[in-house]
Short mmCIF file of C-alpha atoms in Angstrom, two decimals:
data_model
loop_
_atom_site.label_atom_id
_atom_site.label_comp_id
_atom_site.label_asym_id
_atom_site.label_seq_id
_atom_site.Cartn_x
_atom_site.Cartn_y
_atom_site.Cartn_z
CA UNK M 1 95.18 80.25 81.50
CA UNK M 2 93.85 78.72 84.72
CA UNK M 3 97.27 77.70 85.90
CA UNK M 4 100.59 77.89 84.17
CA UNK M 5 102.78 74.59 83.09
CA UNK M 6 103.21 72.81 86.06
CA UNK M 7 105.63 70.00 85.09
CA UNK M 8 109.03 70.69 83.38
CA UNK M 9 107.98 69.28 80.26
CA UNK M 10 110.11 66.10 78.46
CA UNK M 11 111.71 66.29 75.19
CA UNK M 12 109.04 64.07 73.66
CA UNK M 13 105.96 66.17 75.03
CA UNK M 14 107.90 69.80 73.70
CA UNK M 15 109.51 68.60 71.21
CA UNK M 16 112.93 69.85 72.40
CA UNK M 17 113.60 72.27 75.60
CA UNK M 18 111.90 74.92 76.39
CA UNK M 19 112.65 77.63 74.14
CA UNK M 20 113.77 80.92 75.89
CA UNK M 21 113.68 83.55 73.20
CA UNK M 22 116.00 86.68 73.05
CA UNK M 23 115.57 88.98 75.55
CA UNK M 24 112.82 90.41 76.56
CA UNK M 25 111.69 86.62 77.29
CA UNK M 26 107.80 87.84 77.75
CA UNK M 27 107.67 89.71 74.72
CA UNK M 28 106.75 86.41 73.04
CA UNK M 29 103.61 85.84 75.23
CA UNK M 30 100.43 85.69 73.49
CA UNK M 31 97.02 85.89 75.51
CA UNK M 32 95.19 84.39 72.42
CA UNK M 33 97.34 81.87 72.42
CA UNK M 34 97.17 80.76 76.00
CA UNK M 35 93.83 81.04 75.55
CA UNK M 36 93.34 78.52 72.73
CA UNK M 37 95.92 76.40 74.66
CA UNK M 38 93.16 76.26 77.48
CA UNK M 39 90.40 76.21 75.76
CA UNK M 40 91.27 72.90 74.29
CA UNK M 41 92.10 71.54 78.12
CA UNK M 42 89.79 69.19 79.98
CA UNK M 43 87.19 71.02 82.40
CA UNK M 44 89.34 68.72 85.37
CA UNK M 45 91.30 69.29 87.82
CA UNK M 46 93.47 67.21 85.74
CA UNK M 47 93.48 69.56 83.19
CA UNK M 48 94.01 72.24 85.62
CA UNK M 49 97.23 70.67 87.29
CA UNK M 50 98.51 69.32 83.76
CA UNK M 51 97.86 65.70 84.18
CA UNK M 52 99.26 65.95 88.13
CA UNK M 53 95.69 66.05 89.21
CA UNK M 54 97.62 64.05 92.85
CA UNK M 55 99.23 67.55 93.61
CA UNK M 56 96.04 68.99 94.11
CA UNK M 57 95.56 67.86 97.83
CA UNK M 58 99.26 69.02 99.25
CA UNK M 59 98.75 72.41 97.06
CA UNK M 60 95.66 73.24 98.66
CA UNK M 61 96.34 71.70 102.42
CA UNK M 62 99.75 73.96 102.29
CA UNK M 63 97.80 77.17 100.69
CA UNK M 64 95.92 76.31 104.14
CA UNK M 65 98.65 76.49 106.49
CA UNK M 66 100.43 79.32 104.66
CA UNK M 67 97.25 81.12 105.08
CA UNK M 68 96.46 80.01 108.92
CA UNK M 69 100.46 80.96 110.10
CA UNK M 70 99.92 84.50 108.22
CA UNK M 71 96.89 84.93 110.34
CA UNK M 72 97.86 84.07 113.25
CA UNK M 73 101.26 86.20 112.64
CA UNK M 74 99.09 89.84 111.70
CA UNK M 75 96.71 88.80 115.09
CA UNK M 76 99.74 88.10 116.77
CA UNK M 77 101.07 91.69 115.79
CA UNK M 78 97.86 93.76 116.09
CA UNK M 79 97.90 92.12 119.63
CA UNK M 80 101.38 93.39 120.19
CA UNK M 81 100.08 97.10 118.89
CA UNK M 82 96.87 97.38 120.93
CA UNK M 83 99.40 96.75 124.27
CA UNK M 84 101.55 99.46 122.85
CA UNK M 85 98.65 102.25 122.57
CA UNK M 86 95.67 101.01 124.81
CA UNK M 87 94.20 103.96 124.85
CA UNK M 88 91.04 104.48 123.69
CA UNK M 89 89.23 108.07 122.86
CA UNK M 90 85.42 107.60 122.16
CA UNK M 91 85.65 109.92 119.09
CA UNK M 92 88.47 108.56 117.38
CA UNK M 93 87.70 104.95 116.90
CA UNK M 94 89.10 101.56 118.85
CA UNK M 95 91.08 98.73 117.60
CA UNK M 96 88.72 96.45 116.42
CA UNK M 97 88.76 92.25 117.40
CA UNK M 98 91.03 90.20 114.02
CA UNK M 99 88.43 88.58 111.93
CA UNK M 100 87.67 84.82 112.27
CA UNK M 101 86.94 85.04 109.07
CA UNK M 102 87.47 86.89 105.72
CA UNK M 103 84.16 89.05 103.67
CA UNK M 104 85.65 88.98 100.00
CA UNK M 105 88.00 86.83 98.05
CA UNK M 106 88.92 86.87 94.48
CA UNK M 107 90.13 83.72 92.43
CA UNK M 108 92.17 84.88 90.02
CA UNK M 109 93.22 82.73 86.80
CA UNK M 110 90.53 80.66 89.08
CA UNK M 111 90.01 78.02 86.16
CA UNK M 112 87.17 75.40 87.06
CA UNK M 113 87.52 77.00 90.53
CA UNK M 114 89.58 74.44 92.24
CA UNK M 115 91.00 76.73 94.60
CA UNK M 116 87.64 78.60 94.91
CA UNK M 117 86.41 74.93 96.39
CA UNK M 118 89.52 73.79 98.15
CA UNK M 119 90.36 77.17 100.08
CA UNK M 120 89.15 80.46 99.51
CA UNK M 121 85.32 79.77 100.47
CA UNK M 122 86.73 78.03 103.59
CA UNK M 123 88.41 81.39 104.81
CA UNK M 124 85.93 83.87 103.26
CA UNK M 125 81.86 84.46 103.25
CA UNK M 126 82.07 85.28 99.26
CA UNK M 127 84.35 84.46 96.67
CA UNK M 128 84.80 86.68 93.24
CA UNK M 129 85.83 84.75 90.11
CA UNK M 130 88.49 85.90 87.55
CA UNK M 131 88.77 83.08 84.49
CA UNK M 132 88.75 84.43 80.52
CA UNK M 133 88.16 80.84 79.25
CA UNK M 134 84.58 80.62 79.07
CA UNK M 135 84.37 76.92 79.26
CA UNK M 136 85.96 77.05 82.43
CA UNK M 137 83.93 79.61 83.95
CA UNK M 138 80.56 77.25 82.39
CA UNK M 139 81.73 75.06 84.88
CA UNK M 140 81.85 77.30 87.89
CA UNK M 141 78.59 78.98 87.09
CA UNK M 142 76.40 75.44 86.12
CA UNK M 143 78.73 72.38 87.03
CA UNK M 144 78.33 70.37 89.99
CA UNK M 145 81.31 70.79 91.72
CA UNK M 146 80.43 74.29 92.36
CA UNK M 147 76.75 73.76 92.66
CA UNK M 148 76.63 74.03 96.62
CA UNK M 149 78.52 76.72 97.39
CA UNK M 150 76.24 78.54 94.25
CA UNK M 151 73.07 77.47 96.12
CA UNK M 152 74.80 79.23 99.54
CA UNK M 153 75.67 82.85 97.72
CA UNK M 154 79.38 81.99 98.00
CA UNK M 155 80.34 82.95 94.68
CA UNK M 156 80.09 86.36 93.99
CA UNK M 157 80.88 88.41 91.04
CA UNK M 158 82.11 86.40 87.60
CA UNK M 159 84.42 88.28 85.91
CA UNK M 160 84.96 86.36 82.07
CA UNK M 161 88.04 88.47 81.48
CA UNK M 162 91.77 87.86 81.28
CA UNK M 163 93.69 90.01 83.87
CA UNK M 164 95.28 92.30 81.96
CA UNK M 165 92.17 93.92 80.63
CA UNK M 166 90.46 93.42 84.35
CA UNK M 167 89.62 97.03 85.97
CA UNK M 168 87.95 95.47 89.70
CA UNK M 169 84.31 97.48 90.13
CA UNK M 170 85.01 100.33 92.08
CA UNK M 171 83.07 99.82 94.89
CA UNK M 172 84.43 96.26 95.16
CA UNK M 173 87.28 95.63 98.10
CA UNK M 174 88.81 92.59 99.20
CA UNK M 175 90.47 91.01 101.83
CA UNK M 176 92.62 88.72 99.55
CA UNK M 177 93.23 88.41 95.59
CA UNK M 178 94.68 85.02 94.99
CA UNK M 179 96.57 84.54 92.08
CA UNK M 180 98.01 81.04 91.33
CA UNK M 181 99.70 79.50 88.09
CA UNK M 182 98.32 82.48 86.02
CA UNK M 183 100.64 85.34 86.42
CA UNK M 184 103.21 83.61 83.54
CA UNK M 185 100.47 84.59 81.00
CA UNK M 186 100.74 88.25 81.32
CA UNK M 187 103.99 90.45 80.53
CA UNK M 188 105.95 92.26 82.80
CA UNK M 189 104.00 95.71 82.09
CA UNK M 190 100.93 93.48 82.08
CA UNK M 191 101.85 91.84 85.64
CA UNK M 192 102.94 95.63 86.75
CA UNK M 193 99.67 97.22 85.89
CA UNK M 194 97.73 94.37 87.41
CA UNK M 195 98.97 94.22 90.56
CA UNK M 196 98.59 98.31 90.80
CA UNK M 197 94.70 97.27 90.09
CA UNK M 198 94.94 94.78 92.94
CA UNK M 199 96.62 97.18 95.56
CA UNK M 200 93.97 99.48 94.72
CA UNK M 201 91.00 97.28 95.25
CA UNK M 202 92.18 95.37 98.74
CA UNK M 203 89.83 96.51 101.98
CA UNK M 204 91.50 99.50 104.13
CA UNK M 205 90.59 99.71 107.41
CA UNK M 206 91.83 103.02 109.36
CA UNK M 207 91.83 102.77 113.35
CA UNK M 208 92.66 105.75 115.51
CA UNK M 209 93.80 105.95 119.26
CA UNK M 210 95.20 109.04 121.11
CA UNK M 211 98.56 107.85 120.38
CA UNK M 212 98.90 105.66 116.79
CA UNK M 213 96.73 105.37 113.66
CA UNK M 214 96.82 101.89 112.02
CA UNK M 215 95.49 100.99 108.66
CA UNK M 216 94.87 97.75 108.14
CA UNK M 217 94.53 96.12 104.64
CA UNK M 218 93.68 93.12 102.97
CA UNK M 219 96.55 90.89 100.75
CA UNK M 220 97.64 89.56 97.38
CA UNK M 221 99.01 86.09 97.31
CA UNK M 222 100.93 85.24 94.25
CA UNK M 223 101.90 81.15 94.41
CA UNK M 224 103.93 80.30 91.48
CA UNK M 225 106.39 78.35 89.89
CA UNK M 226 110.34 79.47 89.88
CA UNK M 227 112.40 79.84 87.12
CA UNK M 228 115.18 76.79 87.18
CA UNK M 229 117.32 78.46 85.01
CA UNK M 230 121.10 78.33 86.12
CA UNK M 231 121.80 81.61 85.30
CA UNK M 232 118.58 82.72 86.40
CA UNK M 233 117.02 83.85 83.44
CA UNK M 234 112.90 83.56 83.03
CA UNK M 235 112.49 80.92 80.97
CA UNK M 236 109.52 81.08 77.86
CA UNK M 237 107.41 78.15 77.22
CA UNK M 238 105.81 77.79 73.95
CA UNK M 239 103.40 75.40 74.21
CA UNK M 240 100.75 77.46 76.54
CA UNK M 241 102.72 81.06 76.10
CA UNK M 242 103.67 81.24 79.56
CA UNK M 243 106.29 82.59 81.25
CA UNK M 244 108.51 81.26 84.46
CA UNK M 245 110.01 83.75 85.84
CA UNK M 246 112.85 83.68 88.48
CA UNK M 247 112.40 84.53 92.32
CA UNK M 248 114.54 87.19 92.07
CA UNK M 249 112.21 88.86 88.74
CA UNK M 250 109.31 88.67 91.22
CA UNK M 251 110.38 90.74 94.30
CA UNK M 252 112.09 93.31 91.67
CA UNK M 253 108.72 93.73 90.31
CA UNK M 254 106.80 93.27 93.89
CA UNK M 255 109.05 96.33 94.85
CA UNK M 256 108.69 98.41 91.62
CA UNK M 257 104.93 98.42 92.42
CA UNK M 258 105.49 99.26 95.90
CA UNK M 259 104.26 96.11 97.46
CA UNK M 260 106.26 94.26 100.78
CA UNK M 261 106.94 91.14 101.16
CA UNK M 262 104.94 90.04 104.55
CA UNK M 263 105.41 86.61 104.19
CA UNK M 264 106.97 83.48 101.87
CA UNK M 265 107.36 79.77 101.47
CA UNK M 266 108.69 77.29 99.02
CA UNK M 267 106.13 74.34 98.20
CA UNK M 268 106.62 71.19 100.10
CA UNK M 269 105.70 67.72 99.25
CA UNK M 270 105.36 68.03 95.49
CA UNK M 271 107.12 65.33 92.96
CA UNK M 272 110.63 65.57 91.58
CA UNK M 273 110.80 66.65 88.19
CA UNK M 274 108.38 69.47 89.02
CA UNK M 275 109.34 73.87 88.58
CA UNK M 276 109.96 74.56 92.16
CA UNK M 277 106.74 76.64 93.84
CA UNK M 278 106.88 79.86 96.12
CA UNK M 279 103.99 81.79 97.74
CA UNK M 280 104.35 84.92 98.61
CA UNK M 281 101.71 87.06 100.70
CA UNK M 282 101.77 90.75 99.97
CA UNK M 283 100.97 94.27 100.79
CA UNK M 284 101.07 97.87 99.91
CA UNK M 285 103.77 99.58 101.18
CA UNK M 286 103.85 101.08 104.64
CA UNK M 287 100.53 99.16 105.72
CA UNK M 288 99.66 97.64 108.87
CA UNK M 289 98.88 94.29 110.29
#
């Protein structure tokens, strides 16, 4: 459940095309079956990436940059808004300097914690895990891989849960929920309700001047594969109950929620024969920079 199919499976390893089932195409996913599908999986980044364990470097070096440009685009614009209102009024706050760095991440559908590793506890001080197979989150909490940033209280909070039945503690914020090749396990009510959870659990911060009030909040990043379907359809895939869904499913369902779009990218630098991959960076409606 770590990470949807990555690879447009052949007709040998599906045993025909990927089925897509009558409409509604995620009725027919099954949580228990993903997670016997990835319970049986190697505890590898092979595993993870679906015997593409060479993808893992470009994924992670162009999560990087996708994450650096976004950065630098909010400081950019909080720049822009402190030369708009410079004011400053002892008793109702000042803008406050853009972080070098972020407090609290969450790795959801985190797997062995591959992106935990690679990324997230380069850009913030403590990482949350989210990962229901509980082999998987063995290995985060005792393997080696892991065992330094343990030893360094950069993993935080374990949650052994899958993320539709995930409620985030209630004193818990963050400045970014990741989610990557996980989503396609839930349904579309599922993924609706979950990322209502997430907008409700990303850091606010509320700063005042004598002319403007600017709330600043943390993000969701989804980065997942695309639908190749030529009519555009999601398509179903039986062998790990996932679903792809198309571009165009995502933003109706980004909206619905009442999340904005502050930033996208398609995947570079991955193999042919591989489901196209977009990131998307996100945020409640009507928030700032």
């Amino acid at each position: 459940m770590s990470v949807s199919t990555l690879a447009s499976r052949t007709d040998d390893e599906n045993k025909g095309e990927p089925r897509i089932p009558s409409e509604p195409v995620d009725a027919a996913i099954s949580q228990a079956d993903a997670i016997s599908y990835w319970s049986a999986a190697p505890a590898t980044v092979d595993g993870m990436l679906g015997g593409f364990p060479k993808v893992s470097r470009i994924d992670l070096q162009s999560s990087s940059n996708f994450l650096a440009k976004l950065r630098r685009k909010l400081q950019q614009e909080q720049q822009q808004q402190q030369q708009r209102s410079p004011e400053r009024t002892p008793t109702t706050g000042s803008h406050k300097p853009f972080p070098t760095r972020l407090g609290r991440a969450i790795d959801c559908g985190a797997g062995i914690g591959r992106v935990t590793k690679g990324l997230l506890s380069n850009v913030a001080d403590v990482v949350d895990i989210l990962e229901p197979v509980e082999k998987f989150m063995h290995e985060i909490s005792f393997g080696e891989e892991n065992a330094a940033l343990r030893q360094r209280g950069r993993i935080g909070n374990l949650f052994t849960v899958g993320m539709e039945e995930w409620n985030p503690p209630e004193r818990v914020r963050y400045d970014l929920i990741w989610n990557q090749w996980c989503l396609g396990h839930l349904n579309d009510a599922q993924l609706e309700r979950y990322l209502v959870r997430c907008k409700g659990c990303l850091s606010s911060t509320t700063t005042t001047t004598t002319t403007t009030t600017t709330t600043t909040q943390g993000w969701i990043v989804v980065k997942e594969n695309l639908s190749t379907d030529p009519e555009g359809n999601d398509i179903f895939d039986e062998v790990d109950s996932s679903v792809t869904r198309a571009d165009i499913k995502f933003r109706a369902i980004f909206k619905k929620v009442g999340l904005t779009i502050i930033a996208t990218e398609l995947q570079r630098g991955f193999p042919a024969g591989l489901f196209p991959v977009r990131t998307y960076a996100l945020r409640p409606e009507n928030s700032q920079s």
